[in-house]
PDB file of C-alpha atoms and ligand atoms in Angstrom:
ATOM      1  CA  MET A1481       0.000   0.000   0.000  1.00  0.00           C
ATOM      2  CA  GLY A1482       1.438   3.365  -1.060  1.00  0.00           C
ATOM      3  CA  THR A1483      -0.237   5.836   1.283  1.00  0.00           C
ATOM      4  CA  LYS A1484       0.473   5.614   4.930  1.00  0.00           C
ATOM      5  CA  TYR A1485      -2.717   5.148   6.874  1.00  0.00           C
ATOM      6  CA  THR A1486      -3.281   6.652  10.308  1.00  0.00           C
ATOM      7  CA  ILE A1487      -6.293   6.261  12.610  1.00  0.00           C
ATOM      8  CA  LYS A1488      -7.315   9.780  11.551  1.00  0.00           C
ATOM      9  CA  LYS A1489      -7.239   8.754   7.907  1.00  0.00           C
ATOM     10  CA  ILE A1490      -9.250   5.621   8.643  1.00  0.00           C
ATOM     11  CA  ILE A1491     -11.915   7.754  10.307  1.00  0.00           C
ATOM     12  CA  SER A1492     -12.183  10.036   7.284  1.00  0.00           C
ATOM     13  CA  LEU A1493     -12.255   7.009   4.979  1.00  0.00           C
ATOM     14  CA  ILE A1494     -15.221   5.508   6.877  1.00  0.00           C
ATOM     15  CA  LYS A1495     -16.996   8.884   6.840  1.00  0.00           C
ATOM     16  CA  SER A1496     -16.559   9.479   3.125  1.00  0.00           C
ATOM     17  CA  GLU A1497     -17.430   5.907   2.120  1.00  0.00           C
ATOM     18  CA  LEU A1498     -20.619   5.771   4.185  1.00  0.00           C
ATOM     19  CA  LYS A1499     -21.894   9.332   3.932  1.00  0.00           C
ATOM     20  CA  SER A1500     -24.399   8.596   1.184  1.00  0.00           C
ATOM     21  CA  TYR A1501     -25.706   5.563   3.106  1.00  0.00           C
ATOM     22  CA  TYR A1502     -26.229   6.710   6.708  1.00  0.00           C
ATOM     23  CA  PRO A1503     -26.774   9.930   8.688  1.00  0.00           C
ATOM     24  CA  ILE A1504     -23.528  11.377  10.064  1.00  0.00           C
ATOM     25  CA  LYS A1505     -24.517  10.691  13.683  1.00  0.00           C
ATOM     26  CA  GLU A1506     -24.912   7.012  12.915  1.00  0.00           C
ATOM     27  CA  ILE A1507     -21.565   6.947  11.073  1.00  0.00           C
ATOM     28  CA  ASP A1508     -19.893   8.510  14.130  1.00  0.00           C
ATOM     29  CA  SER A1509     -21.334   5.781  16.282  1.00  0.00           C
ATOM     30  CA  PHE A1510     -20.138   3.089  13.806  1.00  0.00           C
ATOM     31  CA  ILE A1511     -16.624   4.573  13.945  1.00  0.00           C
ATOM     32  CA  PHE A1512     -16.499   4.261  17.695  1.00  0.00           C
ATOM     33  CA  ILE A1513     -17.994   0.743  17.696  1.00  0.00           C
ATOM     34  CA  ILE A1514     -15.569  -0.502  15.001  1.00  0.00           C
ATOM     35  CA  LEU A1515     -12.407   0.997  16.527  1.00  0.00           C
ATOM     36  CA  ASN A1516     -13.436  -0.162  19.954  1.00  0.00           C
ATOM     37  CA  HIS A1517     -14.084  -3.683  18.647  1.00  0.00           C
ATOM     38  CA  LEU A1518     -10.929  -3.991  16.529  1.00  0.00           C
ATOM     39  CA  LEU A1519      -8.450  -2.076  18.712  1.00  0.00           C
ATOM     40  CA  GLY A1520     -10.099  -1.957  22.133  1.00  0.00           C
ATOM     41  CA  TYR A1521      -9.931   1.869  22.144  1.00  0.00           C
ATOM     42  CA  SER A1522     -12.196   3.992  24.328  1.00  0.00           C
ATOM     43  CA  ARG A1523     -13.529   7.278  22.934  1.00  0.00           C
ATOM     44  CA  ALA A1524     -10.751   9.216  24.677  1.00  0.00           C
ATOM     45  CA  GLN A1525      -8.070   6.861  23.372  1.00  0.00           C
ATOM     46  CA  ILE A1526      -9.300   7.301  19.798  1.00  0.00           C
ATOM     47  CA  HIS A1527      -8.623  11.032  20.109  1.00  0.00           C
ATOM     48  CA  LEU A1528      -5.167  10.439  21.565  1.00  0.00           C
ATOM     49  CA  LYS A1529      -4.175   7.954  18.859  1.00  0.00           C
ATOM     50  CA  LEU A1530      -5.271   9.869  15.759  1.00  0.00           C
ATOM     51  CA  GLU A1531      -1.740  10.045  14.356  1.00  0.00           C
ATOM     52  CA  LYS A1532      -0.908   6.410  15.079  1.00  0.00           C
ATOM     53  CA  ALA A1533      -0.063   4.349  11.978  1.00  0.00           C
ATOM     54  CA  ALA A1534      -2.510   1.609  11.015  1.00  0.00           C
ATOM     55  CA  ASP A1535      -1.273  -1.712   9.655  1.00  0.00           C
ATOM     56  CA  GLU A1536      -2.489  -3.443   6.492  1.00  0.00           C
ATOM     57  CA  ASN A1537      -4.465  -5.987   8.425  1.00  0.00           C
ATOM     58  CA  LEU A1538      -6.487  -3.295  10.175  1.00  0.00           C
ATOM     59  CA  ILE A1539      -7.202  -1.518   6.896  1.00  0.00           C
ATOM     60  CA  GLU A1540      -8.389  -4.775   5.381  1.00  0.00           C
ATOM     61  CA  GLN A1541     -10.777  -5.302   8.274  1.00  0.00           C
ATOM     62  CA  ILE A1542     -12.024  -1.717   8.069  1.00  0.00           C
ATOM     63  CA  ASN A1543     -12.765  -2.189   4.368  1.00  0.00           C
ATOM     64  CA  PHE A1544     -14.697  -5.355   5.190  1.00  0.00           C
ATOM     65  CA  TYR A1545     -16.827  -3.412   7.703  1.00  0.00           C
ATOM     66  CA  ILE A1546     -17.415  -0.607   5.199  1.00  0.00           C
ATOM     67  CA  ASN A1547     -18.620  -3.046   2.542  1.00  0.00           C
ATOM     68  CA  GLU A1548     -20.916  -4.895   4.918  1.00  0.00           C
ATOM     69  CA  LEU A1549     -22.362  -1.592   6.172  1.00  0.00           C
ATOM     70  CA  LYS A1550     -22.990  -0.509   2.573  1.00  0.00           C
ATOM     71  CA  ASN A1551     -25.178  -3.608   2.262  1.00  0.00           C
ATOM     72  CA  TYR A1552     -27.030  -2.345   5.368  1.00  0.00           C
ATOM     73  CA  LYS A1553     -25.963  -5.313   7.423  1.00  0.00           C
ATOM     74  CA  PRO A1554     -26.474  -4.366  11.083  1.00  0.00           C
ATOM     75  CA  ILE A1555     -23.175  -3.637  12.832  1.00  0.00           C
ATOM     76  CA  GLN A1556     -24.092  -6.142  15.581  1.00  0.00           C
ATOM     77  CA  TYR A1557     -24.313  -8.972  13.023  1.00  0.00           C
ATOM     78  CA  ILE A1558     -21.021  -7.922  11.401  1.00  0.00           C
ATOM     79  CA  MET A1559     -19.275  -8.081  14.770  1.00  0.00           C
ATOM     80  CA  GLY A1560     -21.339 -11.085  15.894  1.00  0.00           C
ATOM     81  CA  LYS A1561     -21.989  -9.493  19.249  1.00  0.00           C
ATOM     82  CA  THR A1562     -23.929  -6.820  21.089  1.00  0.00           C
ATOM     83  CA  GLU A1563     -24.653  -5.563  24.579  1.00  0.00           C
ATOM     84  CA  PHE A1564     -27.915  -5.930  26.440  1.00  0.00           C
ATOM     85  CA  TYR A1565     -28.484  -4.860  30.020  1.00  0.00           C
ATOM     86  CA  ASP A1566     -24.716  -4.387  30.415  1.00  0.00           C
ATOM     87  CA  LEU A1567     -24.062  -7.987  29.377  1.00  0.00           C
ATOM     88  CA  LEU A1568     -22.328  -9.276  26.270  1.00  0.00           C
ATOM     89  CA  PHE A1569     -24.344 -11.428  23.821  1.00  0.00           C
ATOM     90  CA  GLN A1570     -23.384 -13.201  20.647  1.00  0.00           C
ATOM     91  CA  VAL A1571     -25.842 -12.575  17.827  1.00  0.00           C
ATOM     92  CA  ASN A1572     -26.320 -13.896  14.314  1.00  0.00           C
ATOM     93  CA  SER A1573     -29.014 -13.481  11.690  1.00  0.00           C
ATOM     94  CA  GLY A1574     -30.994 -16.346  13.269  1.00  0.00           C
ATOM     95  CA  VAL A1575     -31.964 -14.115  16.211  1.00  0.00           C
ATOM     96  CA  LEU A1576     -33.225 -10.562  16.647  1.00  0.00           C
ATOM     97  CA  ILE A1577     -30.778  -7.926  17.775  1.00  0.00           C
ATOM     98  CA  PRO A1578     -31.903  -7.063  21.316  1.00  0.00           C
ATOM     99  CA  ARG A1579     -33.670  -3.693  21.478  1.00  0.00           C
ATOM    100  CA  PRO A1580     -33.469  -0.986  24.172  1.00  0.00           C
ATOM    101  CA  GLU A1581     -37.230  -1.236  24.787  1.00  0.00           C
ATOM    102  CA  THR A1582     -36.728  -4.873  25.778  1.00  0.00           C
ATOM    103  CA  GLU A1583     -34.195  -3.719  28.364  1.00  0.00           C
ATOM    104  CA  GLU A1584     -37.012  -1.667  29.853  1.00  0.00           C
ATOM    105  CA  LEU A1585     -39.174  -4.783  30.128  1.00  0.00           C
ATOM    106  CA  VAL A1586     -36.336  -6.631  31.859  1.00  0.00           C
ATOM    107  CA  GLU A1587     -35.820  -3.709  34.222  1.00  0.00           C
ATOM    108  CA  LEU A1588     -39.507  -3.744  35.178  1.00  0.00           C
ATOM    109  CA  ILE A1589     -39.407  -7.478  35.960  1.00  0.00           C
ATOM    110  CA  ILE A1590     -36.235  -7.129  38.037  1.00  0.00           C
ATOM    111  CA  LYS A1591     -37.683  -4.179  39.968  1.00  0.00           C
ATOM    112  CA  GLU A1592     -40.925  -5.982  40.781  1.00  0.00           C
ATOM    113  CA  ASN A1593     -39.498  -9.399  41.689  1.00  0.00           C
ATOM    114  CA  GLN A1594     -36.404  -8.851  43.800  1.00  0.00           C
ATOM    115  CA  ASN A1595     -37.063 -10.761  46.939  1.00  0.00           C
ATOM    116  CA  HIS A1596     -38.603 -14.140  46.266  1.00  0.00           C
ATOM    117  CA  PHE A1597     -37.596 -17.332  44.604  1.00  0.00           C
ATOM    118  CA  ASN A1598     -39.367 -17.284  41.249  1.00  0.00           C
ATOM    119  CA  LYS A1599     -39.520 -19.888  38.577  1.00  0.00           C
ATOM    120  CA  ILE A1600     -39.450 -17.863  35.365  1.00  0.00           C
ATOM    121  CA  LEU A1601     -40.132 -18.808  31.741  1.00  0.00           C
ATOM    122  CA  ASP A1602     -39.077 -16.746  28.704  1.00  0.00           C
ATOM    123  CA  ILE A1603     -41.047 -17.692  25.581  1.00  0.00           C
ATOM    124  CA  GLY A1604     -39.316 -17.011  22.231  1.00  0.00           C
ATOM    125  CA  THR A1605     -35.970 -16.389  23.858  1.00  0.00           C
ATOM    126  CA  GLY A1606     -33.841 -15.958  20.671  1.00  0.00           C
ATOM    127  CA  SER A1607     -30.352 -14.846  21.768  1.00  0.00           C
ATOM    128  CA  GLY A1608     -31.506 -15.482  25.351  1.00  0.00           C
ATOM    129  CA  CYS A1609     -31.114 -11.820  26.273  1.00  0.00           C
ATOM    130  CA  ILE A1610     -34.235 -11.605  28.482  1.00  0.00           C
ATOM    131  CA  ALA A1611     -33.720 -14.979  30.185  1.00  0.00           C
ATOM    132  CA  ILE A1612     -30.012 -14.434  30.825  1.00  0.00           C
ATOM    133  CA  ALA A1613     -30.359 -10.831  32.046  1.00  0.00           C
ATOM    134  CA  LEU A1614     -33.073 -12.024  34.473  1.00  0.00           C
ATOM    135  CA  ALA A1615     -31.005 -14.978  35.688  1.00  0.00           C
ATOM    136  CA  LYS A1616     -28.046 -12.675  36.262  1.00  0.00           C
ATOM    137  CA  ASN A1617     -30.030 -10.017  38.116  1.00  0.00           C
ATOM    138  CA  LEU A1618     -32.503 -12.190  40.032  1.00  0.00           C
ATOM    139  CA  PRO A1619     -30.076 -14.710  41.495  1.00  0.00           C
ATOM    140  CA  LYS A1620     -32.737 -16.185  43.794  1.00  0.00           C
ATOM    141  CA  SER A1621     -34.796 -17.233  40.769  1.00  0.00           C
ATOM    142  CA  TYR A1622     -34.504 -20.061  38.270  1.00  0.00           C
ATOM    143  CA  VAL A1623     -35.043 -19.316  34.593  1.00  0.00           C
ATOM    144  CA  TYR A1624     -36.319 -21.480  31.741  1.00  0.00           C
ATOM    145  CA  ALA A1625     -35.940 -20.351  28.129  1.00  0.00           C
ATOM    146  CA  VAL A1626     -37.805 -21.762  25.112  1.00  0.00           C
ATOM    147  CA  ASP A1627     -37.877 -21.043  21.387  1.00  0.00           C
ATOM    148  CA  ASN A1628     -39.262 -22.751  18.306  1.00  0.00           C
ATOM    149  CA  ALA A1629     -36.037 -22.223  16.329  1.00  0.00           C
ATOM    150  CA  THR A1630     -33.406 -24.831  17.160  1.00  0.00           C
ATOM    151  CA  ASP A1631     -30.567 -22.757  15.679  1.00  0.00           C
ATOM    152  CA  ALA A1632     -31.555 -19.914  18.002  1.00  0.00           C
ATOM    153  CA  LEU A1633     -31.418 -22.304  20.971  1.00  0.00           C
ATOM    154  CA  ALA A1634     -27.799 -23.165  20.176  1.00  0.00           C
ATOM    155  CA  LEU A1635     -26.993 -19.476  20.490  1.00  0.00           C
ATOM    156  CA  THR A1636     -29.046 -19.138  23.700  1.00  0.00           C
ATOM    157  CA  ARG A1637     -26.887 -21.918  25.138  1.00  0.00           C
ATOM    158  CA  GLN A1638     -23.643 -20.231  24.052  1.00  0.00           C
ATOM    159  CA  ASN A1639     -24.795 -16.944  25.560  1.00  0.00           C
ATOM    160  CA  SER A1640     -25.706 -18.576  28.869  1.00  0.00           C
ATOM    161  CA  LYS A1641     -22.166 -19.987  29.036  1.00  0.00           C
ATOM    162  CA  LEU A1642     -20.634 -16.653  28.033  1.00  0.00           C
ATOM    163  CA  ASN A1643     -22.489 -14.995  30.908  1.00  0.00           C
ATOM    164  CA  HIS A1644     -21.954 -17.860  33.380  1.00  0.00           C
ATOM    165  CA  VAL A1645     -25.610 -18.450  34.177  1.00  0.00           C
ATOM    166  CA  ASP A1646     -27.361 -21.749  34.632  1.00  0.00           C
ATOM    167  CA  ILE A1647     -30.694 -21.643  32.814  1.00  0.00           C
ATOM    168  CA  HIS A1648     -32.903 -24.426  31.462  1.00  0.00           C
ATOM    169  CA  ILE A1649     -33.095 -24.244  27.651  1.00  0.00           C
ATOM    170  CA  SER A1650     -35.549 -26.285  25.574  1.00  0.00           C
ATOM    171  CA  HIS A1651     -37.550 -26.373  22.377  1.00  0.00           C
ATOM    172  CA  LEU A1652     -41.175 -25.206  22.364  1.00  0.00           C
ATOM    173  CA  ASP A1653     -43.389 -24.025  19.538  1.00  0.00           C
ATOM    174  CA  ILE A1654     -45.981 -21.943  21.334  1.00  0.00           C
ATOM    175  CA  LEU A1655     -48.308 -22.094  18.292  1.00  0.00           C
ATOM    176  CA  ASP A1656     -48.359 -25.890  18.318  1.00  0.00           C
ATOM    177  CA  HIS A1657     -51.406 -26.823  20.386  1.00  0.00           C
ATOM    178  CA  ASN A1658     -50.135 -30.341  20.918  1.00  0.00           C
ATOM    179  CA  HIS A1659     -47.023 -29.259  22.737  1.00  0.00           C
ATOM    180  CA  TYR A1660     -46.250 -31.055  25.927  1.00  0.00           C
ATOM    181  CA  PHE A1661     -44.770 -29.003  28.709  1.00  0.00           C
ATOM    182  CA  ASN A1662     -44.904 -30.256  32.233  1.00  0.00           C
ATOM    183  CA  GLU A1663     -43.842 -27.274  34.356  1.00  0.00           C
ATOM    184  CA  SER A1664     -45.517 -24.362  36.072  1.00  0.00           C
ATOM    185  CA  PHE A1665     -44.096 -20.907  36.686  1.00  0.00           C
ATOM    186  CA  ASP A1666     -44.351 -17.835  38.887  1.00  0.00           C
ATOM    187  CA  ILE A1667     -43.441 -15.524  36.034  1.00  0.00           C
ATOM    188  CA  ILE A1668     -43.854 -15.872  32.286  1.00  0.00           C
ATOM    189  CA  VAL A1669     -42.291 -13.290  29.977  1.00  0.00           C
ATOM    190  CA  SER A1670     -42.309 -12.932  26.205  1.00  0.00           C
ATOM    191  CA  ASN A1671     -41.318 -10.576  23.436  1.00  0.00           C
ATOM    192  CA  PRO A1672     -43.074 -12.399  20.596  1.00  0.00           C
ATOM    193  CA  PRO A1673     -43.331 -11.382  16.931  1.00  0.00           C
ATOM    194  CA  TYR A1674     -45.716  -8.429  16.730  1.00  0.00           C
ATOM    195  CA  VAL A1675     -44.921  -6.301  13.671  1.00  0.00           C
ATOM    196  CA  THR A1676     -47.735  -6.497  11.091  1.00  0.00           C
ATOM    197  CA  GLU A1677     -47.048  -6.996   7.385  1.00  0.00           C
ATOM    198  CA  LYS A1678     -48.488  -3.507   6.838  1.00  0.00           C
ATOM    199  CA  GLU A1679     -45.943  -1.983   9.220  1.00  0.00           C
ATOM    200  CA  LYS A1680     -43.160  -3.692   7.273  1.00  0.00           C
ATOM    201  CA  GLU A1681     -43.202  -0.849   4.745  1.00  0.00           C
ATOM    202  CA  LEU A1682     -42.022   1.552   7.423  1.00  0.00           C
ATOM    203  CA  MET A1683     -38.998  -0.528   8.370  1.00  0.00           C
ATOM    204  CA  GLN A1684     -35.378   0.049   7.411  1.00  0.00           C
ATOM    205  CA  PRO A1685     -33.430  -2.251   5.053  1.00  0.00           C
ATOM    206  CA  ASN A1686     -31.052  -3.273   7.860  1.00  0.00           C
ATOM    207  CA  VAL A1687     -33.989  -4.834   9.720  1.00  0.00           C
ATOM    208  CA  LEU A1688     -35.860  -6.153   6.685  1.00  0.00           C
ATOM    209  CA  ASN A1689     -32.948  -7.786   4.886  1.00  0.00           C
ATOM    210  CA  PHE A1690     -31.059  -9.247   7.811  1.00  0.00           C
ATOM    211  CA  GLU A1691     -33.199  -9.915  10.866  1.00  0.00           C
ATOM    212  CA  PRO A1692     -35.199 -13.154  11.081  1.00  0.00           C
ATOM    213  CA  GLN A1693     -38.664 -12.587   9.640  1.00  0.00           C
ATOM    214  CA  ASN A1694     -40.186 -15.320  11.789  1.00  0.00           C
ATOM    215  CA  ALA A1695     -39.147 -13.433  14.923  1.00  0.00           C
ATOM    216  CA  LEU A1696     -40.710 -10.168  13.757  1.00  0.00           C
ATOM    217  CA  PHE A1697     -43.794 -10.445  11.611  1.00  0.00           C
ATOM    218  CA  VAL A1698     -47.417 -11.390  12.091  1.00  0.00           C
ATOM    219  CA  PRO A1699     -50.241 -11.429   9.542  1.00  0.00           C
ATOM    220  CA  ASP A1700     -52.319  -8.218   9.247  1.00  0.00           C
ATOM    221  CA  ASN A1701     -55.491 -10.206   9.890  1.00  0.00           C
ATOM    222  CA  ASN A1702     -54.209 -11.856  13.065  1.00  0.00           C
ATOM    223  CA  PRO A1703     -51.760  -9.474  14.782  1.00  0.00           C
ATOM    224  CA  LEU A1704     -52.290 -10.974  18.249  1.00  0.00           C
ATOM    225  CA  LEU A1705     -51.687 -14.550  17.142  1.00  0.00           C
ATOM    226  CA  TYR A1706     -48.773 -15.110  19.532  1.00  0.00           C
ATOM    227  CA  TYR A1707     -50.415 -13.269  22.416  1.00  0.00           C
ATOM    228  CA  ARG A1708     -53.463 -15.573  22.260  1.00  0.00           C
ATOM    229  CA  ALA A1709     -51.201 -18.618  22.328  1.00  0.00           C
ATOM    230  CA  ILE A1710     -49.088 -17.202  25.182  1.00  0.00           C
ATOM    231  CA  ILE A1711     -52.207 -16.328  27.204  1.00  0.00           C
ATOM    232  CA  ASP A1712     -53.672 -19.837  26.723  1.00  0.00           C
ATOM    233  CA  PHE A1713     -50.353 -21.362  27.716  1.00  0.00           C
ATOM    234  CA  SER A1714     -50.107 -19.050  30.760  1.00  0.00           C
ATOM    235  CA  LEU A1715     -53.588 -20.035  31.964  1.00  0.00           C
ATOM    236  CA  LYS A1716     -52.285 -23.595  32.175  1.00  0.00           C
ATOM    237  CA  HIS A1717     -48.709 -23.020  33.285  1.00  0.00           C
ATOM    238  CA  LEU A1718     -48.773 -19.974  35.543  1.00  0.00           C
ATOM    239  CA  ASN A1719     -49.135 -20.543  39.294  1.00  0.00           C
ATOM    240  CA  LYS A1720     -51.870 -18.738  41.237  1.00  0.00           C
ATOM    241  CA  ASP A1721     -50.915 -15.039  41.520  1.00  0.00           C
ATOM    242  CA  GLY A1722     -48.312 -15.680  38.838  1.00  0.00           C
ATOM    243  CA  ARG A1723     -47.287 -12.742  36.670  1.00  0.00           C
ATOM    244  CA  LEU A1724     -47.234 -12.367  32.933  1.00  0.00           C
ATOM    245  CA  TYR A1725     -44.962  -9.737  31.317  1.00  0.00           C
ATOM    246  CA  LEU A1726     -45.258  -8.965  27.616  1.00  0.00           C
ATOM    247  CA  GLU A1727     -43.608  -6.659  25.128  1.00  0.00           C
ATOM    248  CA  VAL A1728     -46.329  -5.353  22.815  1.00  0.00           C
ATOM    249  CA  ASN A1729     -46.848  -3.543  19.543  1.00  0.00           C
ATOM    250  CA  GLU A1730     -47.504   0.117  20.420  1.00  0.00           C
ATOM    251  CA  ASN A1731     -50.668   0.020  18.283  1.00  0.00           C
ATOM    252  CA  PHE A1732     -52.146  -3.064  19.947  1.00  0.00           C
ATOM    253  CA  GLY A1733     -51.430  -2.460  23.642  1.00  0.00           C
ATOM    254  CA  ILE A1734     -55.054  -1.783  24.528  1.00  0.00           C
ATOM    255  CA  GLU A1735     -56.382  -4.716  22.492  1.00  0.00           C
ATOM    256  CA  THR A1736     -53.873  -7.040  24.136  1.00  0.00           C
ATOM    257  CA  ALA A1737     -54.860  -5.722  27.571  1.00  0.00           C
ATOM    258  CA  MET A1738     -58.528  -6.412  26.734  1.00  0.00           C
ATOM    259  CA  LEU A1739     -57.637  -9.952  25.743  1.00  0.00           C
ATOM    260  CA  LEU A1740     -56.043 -10.468  29.168  1.00  0.00           C
ATOM    261  CA  GLU A1741     -59.072  -9.017  30.914  1.00  0.00           C
ATOM    262  CA  GLU A1742     -61.397 -11.460  29.107  1.00  0.00           C
ATOM    263  CA  LYS A1743     -59.297 -14.291  30.464  1.00  0.00           C
ATOM    264  CA  ASN A1744     -58.473 -14.615  34.112  1.00  0.00           C
ATOM    265  CA  PHE A1745     -55.978 -11.788  34.596  1.00  0.00           C
ATOM    266  CA  HIS A1746     -56.194  -8.754  36.843  1.00  0.00           C
ATOM    267  CA  ASP A1747     -54.073  -5.788  37.892  1.00  0.00           C
ATOM    268  CA  ILE A1748     -53.296  -5.254  34.207  1.00  0.00           C
ATOM    269  CA  GLN A1749     -50.817  -2.439  33.639  1.00  0.00           C
ATOM    270  CA  LEU A1750     -49.952  -1.082  30.213  1.00  0.00           C
ATOM    271  CA  LYS A1751     -46.704   0.892  30.311  1.00  0.00           C
ATOM    272  CA  LYS A1752     -44.947   3.201  27.875  1.00  0.00           C
ATOM    273  CA  ASP A1753     -41.302   2.960  26.841  1.00  0.00           C
ATOM    274  CA  ILE A1754     -38.791   5.857  26.776  1.00  0.00           C
ATOM    275  CA  ASN A1755     -40.138   6.833  23.359  1.00  0.00           C
ATOM    276  CA  ASP A1756     -43.584   7.347  24.907  1.00  0.00           C
ATOM    277  CA  LYS A1757     -45.018   4.291  23.128  1.00  0.00           C
ATOM    278  CA  TYR A1758     -47.170   1.611  24.729  1.00  0.00           C
ATOM    279  CA  ARG A1759     -44.661  -1.204  24.930  1.00  0.00           C
ATOM    280  CA  MET A1760     -45.044  -3.288  28.096  1.00  0.00           C
ATOM    281  CA  LEU A1761     -47.916  -5.145  29.670  1.00  0.00           C
ATOM    282  CA  ARG A1762     -47.862  -6.764  33.021  1.00  0.00           C
ATOM    283  CA  CYS A1763     -50.702  -8.577  34.777  1.00  0.00           C
ATOM    284  CA  ILE A1764     -51.439 -11.143  37.465  1.00  0.00           C
ATOM    285  CA  LEU A1765     -53.345 -14.402  37.184  1.00  0.00           C
ATOM    286  CA  LYS A1766     -56.296 -14.613  39.583  1.00  0.00           C
TER     287      LYS A1766
HETATM  288  N1  LIG B 311     -39.371  -3.957  18.582  1.00  0.00           N
HETATM  289  C1  LIG B 311     -38.966  -4.697  17.419  1.00  0.00           C
HETATM  290  C2  LIG B 311     -38.850  -3.781  16.215  1.00  0.00           C
HETATM  291  O1  LIG B 311     -39.429  -2.737  16.201  1.00  0.00           O
HETATM  292  C3  LIG B 311     -39.927  -5.824  17.137  1.00  0.00           C
HETATM  293  C4  LIG B 311     -39.759  -6.935  18.088  1.00  0.00           C
HETATM  294  C5  LIG B 311     -40.829  -7.957  17.939  1.00  0.00           C
HETATM  295  O2  LIG B 311     -41.484  -8.148  16.914  1.00  0.00           O
HETATM  296  N2  LIG B 311     -41.022  -8.655  18.976  1.00  0.00           N
HETATM  297  O3  LIG B 311     -38.190  -4.096  15.262  1.00  0.00           O
END
């Protein structure tokens, strides 16, 4: 390579290559994430090392990131990892990238269930982020995690090892009415697919082209499909006074709450996320 590359030059290369693809704020955040991942630099260190020479290997890796980002591949999938609730998780395109609103759901569960032993089930666990964050932060409890995708379960298992938690991981298709599951729980939690086909049009290519469709979408004519199945399951597998926590589609919070009311649930609370959208439901089985 003829020109000598410095960290400063790498930063301007990333900026100029990506400027027609992403807003500048997002590019700035990519720059930090990439340099932190490849070199272990903090934000302050990046500023101190601007004149440092970069080797060929680093430039090759940077070019790989740039090309993947031009295809709108999410940065978390390129790196194969992300953070959730201050914990590290491996991710791949078989599982959703954990979202900040799901951290809010986890926070609510932790806040409300500090002091007792609870047997907890996470339905549709994916990367395992909810189950593992709960196991880590509610050490008196025992957590079960299920998913219908076996490749996702392999990753759940890896993530439980990575975070040194002992959770029970098994296969369950919540939509299969013949499933056999011989356990009961104090808490059931789920962030099921809830984005309607209609809402798909509003989504970005990084989500649409890379995240698993079966973890996101529901038919327009049956948007509460998973919630009905989870509620039926909970009626059978939740202990008396057991709690159900759900992440919901902001447009269907009230309908989902009504569904719970028709069944045997009380003390139903619909809560907003930091973006002021109805996102969490929590209720208690009578
Ligand atoms: N909150 C996610 C999104 O907006 C959807 C998660 C889900 O369908 N459970 O992409």
